[in-house]
């Protein structure tokens, strides 16, 4: 596609429910990132994929958060047993470059999660 | 700790006026510094990327400067337009780990008619 696509754009979950957020990066982009953005704050790093390999997951806040990119394209961020503090916008970004050389990032519009 | 601090937190200016946003960072080692524009409810969009050797970079009415010695950057917006109303986020690439970017909390700019 022309840009990074995320779905759903908005998700309301009851506390304790599991949610799955999807990211379709720009075709051919090697790197994929997930970020969490709280209201009025800058994005916080969650995890990084180079193709299908999850090379860095140091930003995941707890073991309730899980991300995968099994075929090196589409990625899913799953949050189990959601808590109110998980309420945030989850941004996905992709880049043509891999490894430690950070290229230009293209962001999706984000998935806004509200946990009641 | 790797940090990026931006000032002011928010700013209101009249349409047509200029403004300058500031960014200070402590990220080390340093790779590059980026400025992003984020409209409300949208993802960030890249304005400029500067490496260590670049002092200034322009993108239309946006001009970014970088002083790697003092670890400071600024984003100057010329002849502001209503569509410039957004959050402007300074992001520094570096530190350790794979492609880890450190984001500032942003400056929220409102351009008033």
mmCIF file with all atom_site columns, N, CA and C in Angstrom, chain B residues 9-78:
data_model
loop_
_atom_site.group_PDB
_atom_site.id
_atom_site.type_symbol
_atom_site.label_atom_id
_atom_site.label_alt_id
_atom_site.label_comp_id
_atom_site.label_asym_id
_atom_site.label_entity_id
_atom_site.label_seq_id
_atom_site.pdbx_PDB_ins_code
_atom_site.Cartn_x
_atom_site.Cartn_y
_atom_site.Cartn_z
_atom_site.occupancy
_atom_site.B_iso_or_equiv
_atom_site.pdbx_formal_charge
_atom_site.auth_seq_id
_atom_site.auth_comp_id
_atom_site.auth_asym_id
_atom_site.auth_atom_id
_atom_site.pdbx_PDB_model_num
ATOM 1   N N  . UNK B 1 9  ? 6.463  23.858 26.144 1.00 0.00 ? 9  UNK B N  1
ATOM 2   C CA . UNK B 1 9  ? 5.499  22.750 26.047 1.00 0.00 ? 9  UNK B CA 1
ATOM 3   C C  . UNK B 1 9  ? 4.392  23.094 25.080 1.00 0.00 ? 9  UNK B C  1
ATOM 4   N N  . UNK B 1 10 ? 3.979  24.356 25.097 1.00 0.00 ? 10 UNK B N  1
ATOM 5   C CA . UNK B 1 10 ? 2.933  24.804 24.184 1.00 0.00 ? 10 UNK B CA 1
ATOM 6   C C  . UNK B 1 10 ? 3.185  26.253 23.793 1.00 0.00 ? 10 UNK B C  1
ATOM 7   N N  . UNK B 1 11 ? 2.604  26.630 22.663 1.00 0.00 ? 11 UNK B N  1
ATOM 8   C CA . UNK B 1 11 ? 2.876  27.947 22.103 1.00 0.00 ? 11 UNK B CA 1
ATOM 9   C C  . UNK B 1 11 ? 1.701  28.371 21.242 1.00 0.00 ? 11 UNK B C  1
ATOM 10  N N  . UNK B 1 12 ? 1.289  29.631 21.399 1.00 0.00 ? 12 UNK B N  1
ATOM 11  C CA . UNK B 1 12 ? 0.238  30.193 20.543 1.00 0.00 ? 12 UNK B CA 1
ATOM 12  C C  . UNK B 1 12 ? 0.834  31.387 19.813 1.00 0.00 ? 12 UNK B C  1
ATOM 13  N N  . UNK B 1 13 ? 0.694  31.389 18.490 1.00 0.00 ? 13 UNK B N  1
ATOM 14  C CA . UNK B 1 13 ? 1.184  32.516 17.702 1.00 0.00 ? 13 UNK B CA 1
ATOM 15  C C  . UNK B 1 13 ? 0.123  32.930 16.692 1.00 0.00 ? 13 UNK B C  1
ATOM 16  N N  . UNK B 1 14 ? 0.241  34.154 16.203 1.00 0.00 ? 14 UNK B N  1
ATOM 17  C CA . UNK B 1 14 ? -0.686 34.637 15.188 1.00 0.00 ? 14 UNK B CA 1
ATOM 18  C C  . UNK B 1 14 ? -0.238 34.173 13.808 1.00 0.00 ? 14 UNK B C  1
ATOM 19  N N  . UNK B 1 15 ? -1.194 33.889 12.989 1.00 0.00 ? 15 UNK B N  1
ATOM 20  C CA . UNK B 1 15 ? -0.928 33.496 11.608 1.00 0.00 ? 15 UNK B CA 1
ATOM 21  C C  . UNK B 1 15 ? -0.006 34.510 10.937 1.00 0.00 ? 15 UNK B C  1
ATOM 22  N N  . UNK B 1 16 ? 1.002  33.984 10.249 1.00 0.00 ? 16 UNK B N  1
ATOM 23  C CA . UNK B 1 16 ? 1.949  34.848 9.553  1.00 0.00 ? 16 UNK B CA 1
ATOM 24  C C  . UNK B 1 16 ? 3.221  35.134 10.336 1.00 0.00 ? 16 UNK B C  1
ATOM 25  N N  . UNK B 1 17 ? 3.171  34.889 11.656 1.00 0.00 ? 17 UNK B N  1
ATOM 26  C CA . UNK B 1 17 ? 4.359  35.133 12.476 1.00 0.00 ? 17 UNK B CA 1
ATOM 27  C C  . UNK B 1 17 ? 5.315  33.949 12.413 1.00 0.00 ? 17 UNK B C  1
ATOM 28  N N  . UNK B 1 18 ? 6.555  34.196 12.838 1.00 0.00 ? 18 UNK B N  1
ATOM 29  C CA . UNK B 1 18 ? 7.567  33.146 12.918 1.00 0.00 ? 18 UNK B CA 1
ATOM 30  C C  . UNK B 1 18 ? 7.641  32.617 14.345 1.00 0.00 ? 18 UNK B C  1
ATOM 31  N N  . UNK B 1 19 ? 8.188  31.418 14.494 1.00 0.00 ? 19 UNK B N  1
ATOM 32  C CA . UNK B 1 19 ? 8.423  30.893 15.845 1.00 0.00 ? 19 UNK B CA 1
ATOM 33  C C  . UNK B 1 19 ? 9.590  29.906 15.807 1.00 0.00 ? 19 UNK B C  1
ATOM 34  N N  . UNK B 1 20 ? 10.156 29.681 16.993 1.00 0.00 ? 20 UNK B N  1
ATOM 35  C CA . UNK B 1 20 ? 11.277 28.753 17.124 1.00 0.00 ? 20 UNK B CA 1
ATOM 36  C C  . UNK B 1 20 ? 11.031 27.814 18.289 1.00 0.00 ? 20 UNK B C  1
ATOM 37  N N  . UNK B 1 21 ? 11.182 26.535 18.022 1.00 0.00 ? 21 UNK B N  1
ATOM 38  C CA . UNK B 1 21 ? 11.003 25.504 19.043 1.00 0.00 ? 21 UNK B CA 1
ATOM 39  C C  . UNK B 1 21 ? 12.374 24.935 19.392 1.00 0.00 ? 21 UNK B C  1
ATOM 40  N N  . UNK B 1 22 ? 12.542 24.567 20.658 1.00 0.00 ? 22 UNK B N  1
ATOM 41  C CA . UNK B 1 22 ? 13.855 24.128 21.132 1.00 0.00 ? 22 UNK B CA 1
ATOM 42  C C  . UNK B 1 22 ? 13.858 22.655 21.531 1.00 0.00 ? 22 UNK B C  1
ATOM 43  N N  . UNK B 1 23 ? 15.032 22.049 21.382 1.00 0.00 ? 23 UNK B N  1
ATOM 44  C CA . UNK B 1 23 ? 15.204 20.647 21.764 1.00 0.00 ? 23 UNK B CA 1
ATOM 45  C C  . UNK B 1 23 ? 16.611 20.469 22.335 1.00 0.00 ? 23 UNK B C  1
ATOM 46  N N  . UNK B 1 24 ? 16.713 19.912 23.536 1.00 0.00 ? 24 UNK B N  1
ATOM 47  C CA . UNK B 1 24 ? 17.995 19.566 24.147 1.00 0.00 ? 24 UNK B CA 1
ATOM 48  C C  . UNK B 1 24 ? 18.009 18.054 24.378 1.00 0.00 ? 24 UNK B C  1
ATOM 49  N N  . UNK B 1 25 ? 19.163 17.437 24.170 1.00 0.00 ? 25 UNK B N  1
ATOM 50  C CA . UNK B 1 25 ? 19.204 15.984 24.316 1.00 0.00 ? 25 UNK B CA 1
ATOM 51  C C  . UNK B 1 25 ? 20.463 15.547 25.041 1.00 0.00 ? 25 UNK B C  1
ATOM 52  N N  . UNK B 1 26 ? 20.368 14.347 25.606 1.00 0.00 ? 26 UNK B N  1
ATOM 53  C CA . UNK B 1 26 ? 21.530 13.761 26.293 1.00 0.00 ? 26 UNK B CA 1
ATOM 54  C C  . UNK B 1 26 ? 21.826 12.370 25.763 1.00 0.00 ? 26 UNK B C  1
ATOM 55  N N  . UNK B 1 27 ? 21.252 12.045 24.598 1.00 0.00 ? 27 UNK B N  1
ATOM 56  C CA . UNK B 1 27 ? 21.419 10.714 24.016 1.00 0.00 ? 27 UNK B CA 1
ATOM 57  C C  . UNK B 1 27 ? 22.857 10.515 23.565 1.00 0.00 ? 27 UNK B C  1
ATOM 58  N N  . UNK B 1 28 ? 23.409 9.360  23.932 1.00 0.00 ? 28 UNK B N  1
ATOM 59  C CA . UNK B 1 28 ? 24.780 9.043  23.551 1.00 0.00 ? 28 UNK B CA 1
ATOM 60  C C  . UNK B 1 28 ? 24.923 7.535  23.367 1.00 0.00 ? 28 UNK B C  1
ATOM 61  N N  . UNK B 1 29 ? 25.636 7.074  22.348 1.00 0.00 ? 29 UNK B N  1
ATOM 62  C CA . UNK B 1 29 ? 26.190 7.886  21.269 1.00 0.00 ? 29 UNK B CA 1
ATOM 63  C C  . UNK B 1 29 ? 25.103 8.426  20.355 1.00 0.00 ? 29 UNK B C  1
ATOM 64  N N  . UNK B 1 30 ? 25.459 9.501  19.642 1.00 0.00 ? 30 UNK B N  1
ATOM 65  C CA . UNK B 1 30 ? 24.475 10.184 18.805 1.00 0.00 ? 30 UNK B CA 1
ATOM 66  C C  . UNK B 1 30 ? 24.588 9.721  17.374 1.00 0.00 ? 30 UNK B C  1
ATOM 67  N N  . UNK B 1 31 ? 23.455 9.475  16.734 1.00 0.00 ? 31 UNK B N  1
ATOM 68  C CA . UNK B 1 31 ? 23.451 9.093  15.325 1.00 0.00 ? 31 UNK B CA 1
ATOM 69  C C  . UNK B 1 31 ? 22.815 10.192 14.473 1.00 0.00 ? 31 UNK B C  1
ATOM 70  N N  . UNK B 1 32 ? 21.573 10.527 14.771 1.00 0.00 ? 32 UNK B N  1
ATOM 71  C CA . UNK B 1 32 ? 20.934 11.620 14.039 1.00 0.00 ? 32 UNK B CA 1
ATOM 72  C C  . UNK B 1 32 ? 19.781 12.200 14.856 1.00 0.00 ? 32 UNK B C  1
ATOM 73  N N  . UNK B 1 33 ? 19.318 13.358 14.437 1.00 0.00 ? 33 UNK B N  1
ATOM 74  C CA . UNK B 1 33 ? 18.219 14.042 15.100 1.00 0.00 ? 33 UNK B CA 1
ATOM 75  C C  . UNK B 1 33 ? 17.143 14.354 14.076 1.00 0.00 ? 33 UNK B C  1
ATOM 76  N N  . UNK B 1 34 ? 15.910 14.087 14.470 1.00 0.00 ? 34 UNK B N  1
ATOM 77  C CA . UNK B 1 34 ? 14.781 14.279 13.566 1.00 0.00 ? 34 UNK B CA 1
ATOM 78  C C  . UNK B 1 34 ? 13.748 15.177 14.206 1.00 0.00 ? 34 UNK B C  1
ATOM 79  N N  . UNK B 1 35 ? 13.039 15.891 13.369 1.00 0.00 ? 35 UNK B N  1
ATOM 80  C CA . UNK B 1 35 ? 11.851 16.629 13.790 1.00 0.00 ? 35 UNK B CA 1
ATOM 81  C C  . UNK B 1 35 ? 10.649 16.044 13.056 1.00 0.00 ? 35 UNK B C  1
ATOM 82  N N  . UNK B 1 36 ? 9.601  15.802 13.836 1.00 0.00 ? 36 UNK B N  1
ATOM 83  C CA . UNK B 1 36 ? 8.360  15.285 13.278 1.00 0.00 ? 36 UNK B CA 1
ATOM 84  C C  . UNK B 1 36 ? 7.225  16.252 13.589 1.00 0.00 ? 36 UNK B C  1
ATOM 85  N N  . UNK B 1 37 ? 6.250  16.283 12.689 1.00 0.00 ? 37 UNK B N  1
ATOM 86  C CA . UNK B 1 37 ? 5.007  17.022 12.919 1.00 0.00 ? 37 UNK B CA 1
ATOM 87  C C  . UNK B 1 37 ? 3.898  16.000 13.122 1.00 0.00 ? 37 UNK B C  1
ATOM 88  N N  . UNK B 1 38 ? 3.131  16.177 14.194 1.00 0.00 ? 38 UNK B N  1
ATOM 89  C CA . UNK B 1 38 ? 2.035  15.253 14.457 1.00 0.00 ? 38 UNK B CA 1
ATOM 90  C C  . UNK B 1 38 ? 0.738  16.028 14.611 1.00 0.00 ? 38 UNK B C  1
ATOM 91  N N  . UNK B 1 39 ? -0.121 15.904 13.619 1.00 0.00 ? 39 UNK B N  1
ATOM 92  C CA . UNK B 1 39 ? -1.447 16.487 13.705 1.00 0.00 ? 39 UNK B CA 1
ATOM 93  C C  . UNK B 1 39 ? -2.280 15.677 14.690 1.00 0.00 ? 39 UNK B C  1
ATOM 94  N N  . UNK B 1 40 ? -3.264 16.312 15.291 1.00 0.00 ? 40 UNK B N  1
ATOM 95  C CA . UNK B 1 40 ? -4.112 15.634 16.272 1.00 0.00 ? 40 UNK B CA 1
ATOM 96  C C  . UNK B 1 40 ? -4.765 14.403 15.655 1.00 0.00 ? 40 UNK B C  1
ATOM 97  N N  . UNK B 1 41 ? -4.620 13.266 16.322 1.00 0.00 ? 41 UNK B N  1
ATOM 98  C CA . UNK B 1 41 ? -5.240 12.038 15.856 1.00 0.00 ? 41 UNK B CA 1
ATOM 99  C C  . UNK B 1 41 ? -4.541 11.376 14.679 1.00 0.00 ? 41 UNK B C  1
ATOM 100 N N  . UNK B 1 42 ? -3.363 11.850 14.343 1.00 0.00 ? 42 UNK B N  1
ATOM 101 C CA . UNK B 1 42 ? -2.617 11.270 13.221 1.00 0.00 ? 42 UNK B CA 1
ATOM 102 C C  . UNK B 1 42 ? -1.249 10.784 13.693 1.00 0.00 ? 42 UNK B C  1
ATOM 103 N N  . UNK B 1 43 ? -0.581 10.021 12.836 1.00 0.00 ? 43 UNK B N  1
ATOM 104 C CA . UNK B 1 43 ? 0.771  9.600  13.160 1.00 0.00 ? 43 UNK B CA 1
ATOM 105 C C  . UNK B 1 43 ? 1.769  10.702 12.834 1.00 0.00 ? 43 UNK B C  1
ATOM 106 N N  . UNK B 1 44 ? 2.959  10.661 13.444 1.00 0.00 ? 44 UNK B N  1
ATOM 107 C CA . UNK B 1 44 ? 3.991  11.675 13.159 1.00 0.00 ? 44 UNK B CA 1
ATOM 108 C C  . UNK B 1 44 ? 4.461  11.591 11.710 1.00 0.00 ? 44 UNK B C  1
ATOM 109 N N  . UNK B 1 45 ? 4.774  12.746 11.153 1.00 0.00 ? 45 UNK B N  1
ATOM 110 C CA . UNK B 1 45 ? 5.299  12.837 9.789  1.00 0.00 ? 45 UNK B CA 1
ATOM 111 C C  . UNK B 1 45 ? 6.653  13.536 9.844  1.00 0.00 ? 45 UNK B C  1
ATOM 112 N N  . UNK B 1 46 ? 7.634  12.955 9.175  1.00 0.00 ? 46 UNK B N  1
ATOM 113 C CA . UNK B 1 46 ? 8.997  13.487 9.227  1.00 0.00 ? 46 UNK B CA 1
ATOM 114 C C  . UNK B 1 46 ? 9.118  14.839 8.534  1.00 0.00 ? 46 UNK B C  1
ATOM 115 N N  . UNK B 1 47 ? 9.805  15.772 9.201  1.00 0.00 ? 47 UNK B N  1
ATOM 116 C CA . UNK B 1 47 ? 10.104 17.075 8.604  1.00 0.00 ? 47 UNK B CA 1
ATOM 117 C C  . UNK B 1 47 ? 11.567 17.130 8.155  1.00 0.00 ? 47 UNK B C  1
ATOM 118 N N  . UNK B 1 48 ? 12.486 16.790 9.070  1.00 0.00 ? 48 UNK B N  1
ATOM 119 C CA . UNK B 1 48 ? 13.917 16.820 8.750  1.00 0.00 ? 48 UNK B CA 1
ATOM 120 C C  . UNK B 1 48 ? 14.637 15.714 9.507  1.00 0.00 ? 48 UNK B C  1
ATOM 121 N N  . UNK B 1 49 ? 15.754 15.285 8.948  1.00 0.00 ? 49 UNK B N  1
ATOM 122 C CA . UNK B 1 49 ? 16.692 14.374 9.625  1.00 0.00 ? 49 UNK B CA 1
ATOM 123 C C  . UNK B 1 49 ? 18.080 14.968 9.464  1.00 0.00 ? 49 UNK B C  1
ATOM 124 N N  . UNK B 1 50 ? 18.791 15.120 10.581 1.00 0.00 ? 50 UNK B N  1
ATOM 125 C CA . UNK B 1 50 ? 20.140 15.697 10.519 1.00 0.00 ? 50 UNK B CA 1
ATOM 126 C C  . UNK B 1 50 ? 21.141 14.773 11.198 1.00 0.00 ? 50 UNK B C  1
ATOM 127 N N  . UNK B 1 51 ? 22.266 14.570 10.540 1.00 0.00 ? 51 UNK B N  1
ATOM 128 C CA . UNK B 1 51 ? 23.344 13.796 11.132 1.00 0.00 ? 51 UNK B CA 1
ATOM 129 C C  . UNK B 1 51 ? 24.304 14.724 11.871 1.00 0.00 ? 51 UNK B C  1
ATOM 130 N N  . UNK B 1 52 ? 25.300 14.130 12.461 1.00 0.00 ? 52 UNK B N  1
ATOM 131 C CA . UNK B 1 52 ? 26.252 14.860 13.302 1.00 0.00 ? 52 UNK B CA 1
ATOM 132 C C  . UNK B 1 52 ? 26.890 16.027 12.556 1.00 0.00 ? 52 UNK B C  1
ATOM 133 N N  . UNK B 1 53 ? 27.173 15.834 11.274 1.00 0.00 ? 53 UNK B N  1
ATOM 134 C CA . UNK B 1 53 ? 27.933 16.835 10.514 1.00 0.00 ? 53 UNK B CA 1
ATOM 135 C C  . UNK B 1 53 ? 27.067 17.954 9.931  1.00 0.00 ? 53 UNK B C  1
ATOM 136 N N  . UNK B 1 54 ? 25.755 17.847 10.073 1.00 0.00 ? 54 UNK B N  1
ATOM 137 C CA . UNK B 1 54 ? 24.874 18.847 9.480  1.00 0.00 ? 54 UNK B CA 1
ATOM 138 C C  . UNK B 1 54 ? 24.461 19.879 10.520 1.00 0.00 ? 54 UNK B C  1
ATOM 139 N N  . UNK B 1 55 ? 24.595 21.158 10.173 1.00 0.00 ? 55 UNK B N  1
ATOM 140 C CA . UNK B 1 55 ? 24.245 22.236 11.084 1.00 0.00 ? 55 UNK B CA 1
ATOM 141 C C  . UNK B 1 55 ? 22.833 22.751 10.865 1.00 0.00 ? 55 UNK B C  1
ATOM 142 N N  . UNK B 1 56 ? 22.378 22.686 9.639  1.00 0.00 ? 56 UNK B N  1
ATOM 143 C CA . UNK B 1 56 ? 21.068 23.210 9.321  1.00 0.00 ? 56 UNK B CA 1
ATOM 144 C C  . UNK B 1 56 ? 20.457 22.444 8.158  1.00 0.00 ? 56 UNK B C  1
ATOM 145 N N  . UNK B 1 57 ? 19.130 22.347 8.202  1.00 0.00 ? 57 UNK B N  1
ATOM 146 C CA . UNK B 1 57 ? 18.423 21.665 7.130  1.00 0.00 ? 57 UNK B CA 1
ATOM 147 C C  . UNK B 1 57 ? 17.041 22.274 6.985  1.00 0.00 ? 57 UNK B C  1
ATOM 148 N N  . UNK B 1 58 ? 16.632 22.525 5.752  1.00 0.00 ? 58 UNK B N  1
ATOM 149 C CA . UNK B 1 58 ? 15.333 23.172 5.525  1.00 0.00 ? 58 UNK B CA 1
ATOM 150 C C  . UNK B 1 58 ? 14.384 22.264 4.781  1.00 0.00 ? 58 UNK B C  1
ATOM 151 N N  . UNK B 1 59 ? 13.122 22.460 5.053  1.00 0.00 ? 59 UNK B N  1
ATOM 152 C CA . UNK B 1 59 ? 12.046 21.754 4.365  1.00 0.00 ? 59 UNK B CA 1
ATOM 153 C C  . UNK B 1 59 ? 10.917 22.764 4.223  1.00 0.00 ? 59 UNK B C  1
ATOM 154 N N  . UNK B 1 60 ? 10.943 23.495 3.112  1.00 0.00 ? 60 UNK B N  1
ATOM 155 C CA . UNK B 1 60 ? 9.942  24.542 2.914  1.00 0.00 ? 60 UNK B CA 1
ATOM 156 C C  . UNK B 1 60 ? 10.090 25.642 3.949  1.00 0.00 ? 60 UNK B C  1
ATOM 157 N N  . UNK B 1 61 ? 9.014  25.895 4.687  1.00 0.00 ? 61 UNK B N  1
ATOM 158 C CA . UNK B 1 61 ? 9.048  26.959 5.704  1.00 0.00 ? 61 UNK B CA 1
ATOM 159 C C  . UNK B 1 61 ? 9.645  26.481 7.027  1.00 0.00 ? 61 UNK B C  1
ATOM 160 N N  . UNK B 1 62 ? 10.054 25.240 7.087  1.00 0.00 ? 62 UNK B N  1
ATOM 161 C CA . UNK B 1 62 ? 10.668 24.680 8.296  1.00 0.00 ? 62 UNK B CA 1
ATOM 162 C C  . UNK B 1 62 ? 12.184 24.627 8.132  1.00 0.00 ? 62 UNK B C  1
ATOM 163 N N  . UNK B 1 63 ? 12.898 25.167 9.125  1.00 0.00 ? 63 UNK B N  1
ATOM 164 C CA . UNK B 1 63 ? 14.357 25.093 9.131  1.00 0.00 ? 63 UNK B CA 1
ATOM 165 C C  . UNK B 1 63 ? 14.818 24.563 10.479 1.00 0.00 ? 63 UNK B C  1
ATOM 166 N N  . UNK B 1 64 ? 15.556 23.474 10.447 1.00 0.00 ? 64 UNK B N  1
ATOM 167 C CA . UNK B 1 64 ? 16.095 22.889 11.674 1.00 0.00 ? 64 UNK B CA 1
ATOM 168 C C  . UNK B 1 64 ? 17.575 23.184 11.772 1.00 0.00 ? 64 UNK B C  1
ATOM 169 N N  . UNK B 1 65 ? 18.046 23.425 12.987 1.00 0.00 ? 65 UNK B N  1
ATOM 170 C CA . UNK B 1 65 ? 19.469 23.610 13.233 1.00 0.00 ? 65 UNK B CA 1
ATOM 171 C C  . UNK B 1 65 ? 19.932 22.585 14.255 1.00 0.00 ? 65 UNK B C  1
ATOM 172 N N  . UNK B 1 66 ? 21.201 22.271 14.210 1.00 0.00 ? 66 UNK B N  1
ATOM 173 C CA . UNK B 1 66 ? 21.776 21.309 15.147 1.00 0.00 ? 66 UNK B CA 1
ATOM 174 C C  . UNK B 1 66 ? 23.145 21.777 15.593 1.00 0.00 ? 66 UNK B C  1
ATOM 175 N N  . UNK B 1 67 ? 23.339 21.810 16.912 1.00 0.00 ? 67 UNK B N  1
ATOM 176 C CA . UNK B 1 67 ? 24.653 22.059 17.501 1.00 0.00 ? 67 UNK B CA 1
ATOM 177 C C  . UNK B 1 67 ? 25.019 20.809 18.299 1.00 0.00 ? 67 UNK B C  1
ATOM 178 N N  . UNK B 1 68 ? 25.828 19.943 17.681 1.00 0.00 ? 68 UNK B N  1
ATOM 179 C CA . UNK B 1 68 ? 26.154 18.663 18.306 1.00 0.00 ? 68 UNK B CA 1
ATOM 180 C C  . UNK B 1 68 ? 27.071 18.842 19.513 1.00 0.00 ? 68 UNK B C  1
ATOM 181 N N  . UNK B 1 69 ? 27.772 19.965 19.586 1.00 0.00 ? 69 UNK B N  1
ATOM 182 C CA . UNK B 1 69 ? 28.647 20.204 20.733 1.00 0.00 ? 69 UNK B CA 1
ATOM 183 C C  . UNK B 1 69 ? 27.837 20.487 21.991 1.00 0.00 ? 69 UNK B C  1
ATOM 184 N N  . UNK B 1 70 ? 26.831 21.336 21.859 1.00 0.00 ? 70 UNK B N  1
ATOM 185 C CA . UNK B 1 70 ? 25.992 21.671 23.010 1.00 0.00 ? 70 UNK B CA 1
ATOM 186 C C  . UNK B 1 70 ? 24.774 20.767 23.107 1.00 0.00 ? 70 UNK B C  1
ATOM 187 N N  . UNK B 1 71 ? 24.608 19.871 22.134 1.00 0.00 ? 71 UNK B N  1
ATOM 188 C CA . UNK B 1 71 ? 23.484 18.928 22.108 1.00 0.00 ? 71 UNK B CA 1
ATOM 189 C C  . UNK B 1 71 ? 22.148 19.676 22.131 1.00 0.00 ? 71 UNK B C  1
ATOM 190 N N  . UNK B 1 72 ? 22.058 20.629 21.207 1.00 0.00 ? 72 UNK B N  1
ATOM 191 C CA . UNK B 1 72 ? 20.833 21.405 21.097 1.00 0.00 ? 72 UNK B CA 1
ATOM 192 C C  . UNK B 1 72 ? 20.394 21.475 19.645 1.00 0.00 ? 72 UNK B C  1
ATOM 193 N N  . UNK B 1 73 ? 19.078 21.527 19.472 1.00 0.00 ? 73 UNK B N  1
ATOM 194 C CA . UNK B 1 73 ? 18.514 21.690 18.140 1.00 0.00 ? 73 UNK B CA 1
ATOM 195 C C  . UNK B 1 73 ? 17.348 22.662 18.229 1.00 0.00 ? 73 UNK B C  1
ATOM 196 N N  . UNK B 1 74 ? 17.056 23.307 17.119 1.00 0.00 ? 74 UNK B N  1
ATOM 197 C CA . UNK B 1 74 ? 15.893 24.174 17.075 1.00 0.00 ? 74 UNK B CA 1
ATOM 198 C C  . UNK B 1 74 ? 15.152 23.950 15.764 1.00 0.00 ? 74 UNK B C  1
ATOM 199 N N  . UNK B 1 75 ? 13.860 24.220 15.790 1.00 0.00 ? 75 UNK B N  1
ATOM 200 C CA . UNK B 1 75 ? 13.035 24.163 14.583 1.00 0.00 ? 75 UNK B CA 1
ATOM 201 C C  . UNK B 1 75 ? 12.382 25.525 14.422 1.00 0.00 ? 75 UNK B C  1
ATOM 202 N N  . UNK B 1 76 ? 12.701 26.181 13.331 1.00 0.00 ? 76 UNK B N  1
ATOM 203 C CA . UNK B 1 76 ? 12.168 27.518 13.061 1.00 0.00 ? 76 UNK B CA 1
ATOM 204 C C  . UNK B 1 76 ? 11.090 27.405 11.995 1.00 0.00 ? 76 UNK B C  1
ATOM 205 N N  . UNK B 1 77 ? 9.936  27.977 12.296 1.00 0.00 ? 77 UNK B N  1
ATOM 206 C CA . UNK B 1 77 ? 8.828  27.987 11.343 1.00 0.00 ? 77 UNK B CA 1
ATOM 207 C C  . UNK B 1 77 ? 8.618  29.420 10.880 1.00 0.00 ? 77 UNK B C  1
ATOM 208 N N  . UNK B 1 78 ? 8.674  29.615 9.593  1.00 0.00 ? 78 UNK B N  1
ATOM 209 C CA . UNK B 1 78 ? 8.556  30.950 8.999  1.00 0.00 ? 78 UNK B CA 1
ATOM 210 C C  . UNK B 1 78 ? 7.162  31.172 8.440  1.00 0.00 ? 78 UNK B C  1
#
